[in-house]
């Protein structure tokens, strides 16, 4: 099996252009800083918000979400294991949309009292939708040319083992 078919090479492979860095910087920064904010303001943005939204075990899931956002946000910012880091963030955004934003459509969103209908839903879910689309984009195309993933993938494909029985060069 050639080295470019190993699991690390598949996780880091990217043929996306360097301009993907703009999506990575936006998506990664939003997740990273929102994760930190969940710890700085736990009642408004962390466990307290999770409790108000009706999420079970908010004292567990609030901080867990914060940690995931910080770690995955940092990985996405660095362009390191970007595809695996995008997966939990896609799940995160789907959960946020389904649990906190979708109920706006019928006027039963615990976090958005007095808001109902399509236009309120679209307005309140704009960042979640942008983060979902950005994360899905990164999952599909990878981190781009200016990333640690590209460097790792380049190293994995240029390093080939020596044939058996042959001495390694000094």
Coordinates of C-alpha atoms in Angstrom, one line a residue:
X1 CA 0.0 0.0 0.0
X2 CA 1.5 3.4 -0.9
X3 CA 1.9 6.0 1.8
X4 CA -0.7 8.3 0.4
X5 CA -3.4 5.8 1.3
X6 CA -2.7 5.7 5.0
X7 CA -5.3 7.1 7.3
X8 CA -3.3 10.2 8.3
X9 CA -2.7 11.1 4.7
X10 CA -6.4 10.7 3.9
X11 CA -7.4 12.9 6.9
X12 CA -5.0 15.7 5.9
X13 CA -5.2 15.5 2.1
X14 CA -6.3 18.7 0.4
X15 CA -6.2 20.0 -3.1
X16 CA -8.0 23.2 -2.2
X17 CA -6.4 26.5 -3.0
X18 CA -4.7 28.7 -0.5
X19 CA -7.7 31.1 -0.4
X20 CA -9.5 28.5 1.8
X21 CA -7.6 30.1 4.6
X22 CA -10.3 32.8 4.7
X23 CA -13.0 30.3 5.4
X24 CA -10.8 28.5 8.0
X25 CA -10.0 31.8 9.8
X26 CA -13.6 32.8 10.0
X27 CA -15.0 29.4 11.0
X28 CA -12.2 28.6 13.4
X29 CA -12.2 32.0 15.1
X30 CA -15.9 32.0 15.7
X31 CA -15.8 28.5 17.2
X32 CA -12.7 29.2 19.3
X33 CA -14.0 32.5 20.8
X34 CA -17.5 31.2 21.3
X35 CA -16.0 28.3 23.2
X36 CA -14.1 30.6 25.5
X37 CA -17.2 32.7 26.0
X38 CA -19.1 29.7 27.3
X39 CA -16.6 29.6 30.2
X40 CA -16.4 33.4 30.7
X41 CA -20.2 33.8 30.8
X42 CA -21.6 30.4 31.8
X43 CA -25.0 31.7 32.8
X44 CA -25.6 33.5 29.5
X45 CA -23.7 31.4 27.0
X46 CA -22.8 28.1 28.7
X47 CA -24.6 25.8 31.1
X48 CA -27.2 28.5 31.9
X49 CA -28.1 28.8 28.2
X50 CA -28.2 25.1 27.8
X51 CA -30.6 24.8 30.8
X52 CA -32.9 27.5 29.5
X53 CA -33.0 25.8 26.1
X54 CA -34.1 22.5 27.8
X55 CA -30.9 20.6 27.0
X56 CA -30.5 17.7 29.6
X57 CA -27.5 17.8 31.9
X58 CA -26.6 21.4 31.1
X59 CA -23.7 21.5 33.6
X60 CA -22.1 18.7 31.6
X61 CA -23.1 19.6 28.0
X62 CA -22.4 23.3 28.4
X63 CA -18.7 23.0 29.3
X64 CA -18.3 20.0 26.9
X65 CA -19.6 22.1 24.1
X66 CA -17.2 24.9 25.1
X67 CA -14.2 22.5 25.1
X68 CA -15.1 21.1 21.8
X69 CA -15.5 24.6 20.3
X70 CA -12.1 25.7 21.6
X71 CA -10.2 22.6 20.5
X72 CA -11.9 22.2 17.1
X73 CA -11.8 25.9 16.5
X74 CA -8.0 26.0 17.2
X75 CA -7.5 23.0 15.0
X76 CA -9.5 24.6 12.2
X77 CA -7.6 27.9 12.6
X78 CA -4.3 26.1 12.4
X79 CA -5.4 23.9 9.5
X80 CA -4.4 20.8 11.5
X81 CA -6.7 17.8 11.2
X82 CA -9.3 20.1 9.7
X83 CA -11.6 17.5 8.3
X84 CA -11.9 15.6 11.6
X85 CA -12.3 18.9 13.5
X86 CA -15.2 19.9 11.2
X87 CA -17.3 16.9 12.0
X88 CA -18.1 17.6 15.6
X89 CA -18.7 21.3 14.7
X90 CA -21.2 20.2 12.0
X91 CA -23.0 18.1 14.6
X92 CA -22.8 21.1 17.0
X93 CA -24.4 23.5 14.5
X94 CA -27.1 21.0 13.5
X95 CA -27.9 20.6 17.2
X96 CA -28.0 24.4 17.8
X97 CA -30.3 24.8 14.8
X98 CA -32.7 22.0 15.7
X99 CA -32.9 22.7 19.5
X100 CA -32.7 26.4 19.7
X101 CA -33.6 27.9 16.3
X102 CA -36.1 25.7 14.6
X103 CA -38.7 26.2 17.4
X104 CA -38.7 29.9 16.4
X105 CA -40.7 28.9 13.3
X106 CA -43.8 28.1 15.5
X107 CA -43.1 30.6 18.2
X108 CA -42.0 28.2 20.9
X109 CA -38.2 28.9 21.2
X110 CA -37.2 29.2 24.9
X111 CA -34.3 31.4 24.1
X112 CA -36.2 33.7 21.7
X113 CA -39.4 34.7 23.4
X114 CA -41.6 36.9 21.2
X115 CA -40.1 35.7 18.0
X116 CA -41.8 33.4 15.6
X117 CA -42.0 32.6 11.9
X118 CA -39.7 32.4 9.0
X119 CA -38.1 35.8 9.1
X120 CA -37.2 35.6 12.8
X121 CA -35.9 32.1 12.2
X122 CA -33.7 33.2 9.3
X123 CA -32.4 36.2 11.3
X124 CA -31.6 34.3 14.5
X125 CA -30.0 31.3 12.7
X126 CA -27.7 33.2 10.3
X127 CA -24.5 32.6 12.2
X128 CA -25.3 28.9 12.9
X129 CA -26.1 28.4 9.2
X130 CA -22.9 30.2 8.2
X131 CA -20.9 28.0 10.6
X132 CA -22.6 24.9 9.4
X133 CA -21.9 25.7 5.8
X134 CA -18.3 26.7 6.5
X135 CA -17.7 23.5 8.4
X136 CA -19.3 21.4 5.7
X137 CA -17.1 23.2 3.1
X138 CA -13.9 22.4 5.1
X139 CA -15.0 18.8 5.5
X140 CA -15.4 18.5 1.8
X141 CA -12.3 20.4 0.5
X142 CA -9.9 20.2 3.4
X143 CA -7.7 22.9 4.9
X144 CA -6.2 24.3 1.7
X145 CA -2.6 24.9 0.6
X146 CA -1.7 27.2 3.5
X147 CA -2.2 24.7 6.3
X148 CA -0.5 22.2 8.5
X149 CA -2.7 19.5 6.8
X150 CA -1.1 20.3 3.4
X151 CA 2.4 20.1 4.9
X152 CA 1.6 16.8 6.6
X153 CA 0.0 15.4 3.4
X154 CA 3.0 16.6 1.3
X155 CA 5.4 14.8 3.7
X156 CA 3.3 11.6 3.7
X157 CA 3.3 11.4 -0.1
X158 CA 7.0 12.3 -0.6
X159 CA 8.4 10.0 2.0
X160 CA 8.6 6.5 0.6
X161 CA 10.1 3.5 2.3
X162 CA 13.2 1.8 0.9
X163 CA 12.7 -1.5 -0.9
X164 CA 13.3 -4.5 1.3
X165 CA 16.9 -5.7 1.4
X166 CA 18.3 -2.4 0.3
X167 CA 20.5 -0.3 2.6
X168 CA 19.3 3.1 3.5
X169 CA 21.5 6.0 2.2
X170 CA 23.6 7.8 4.7

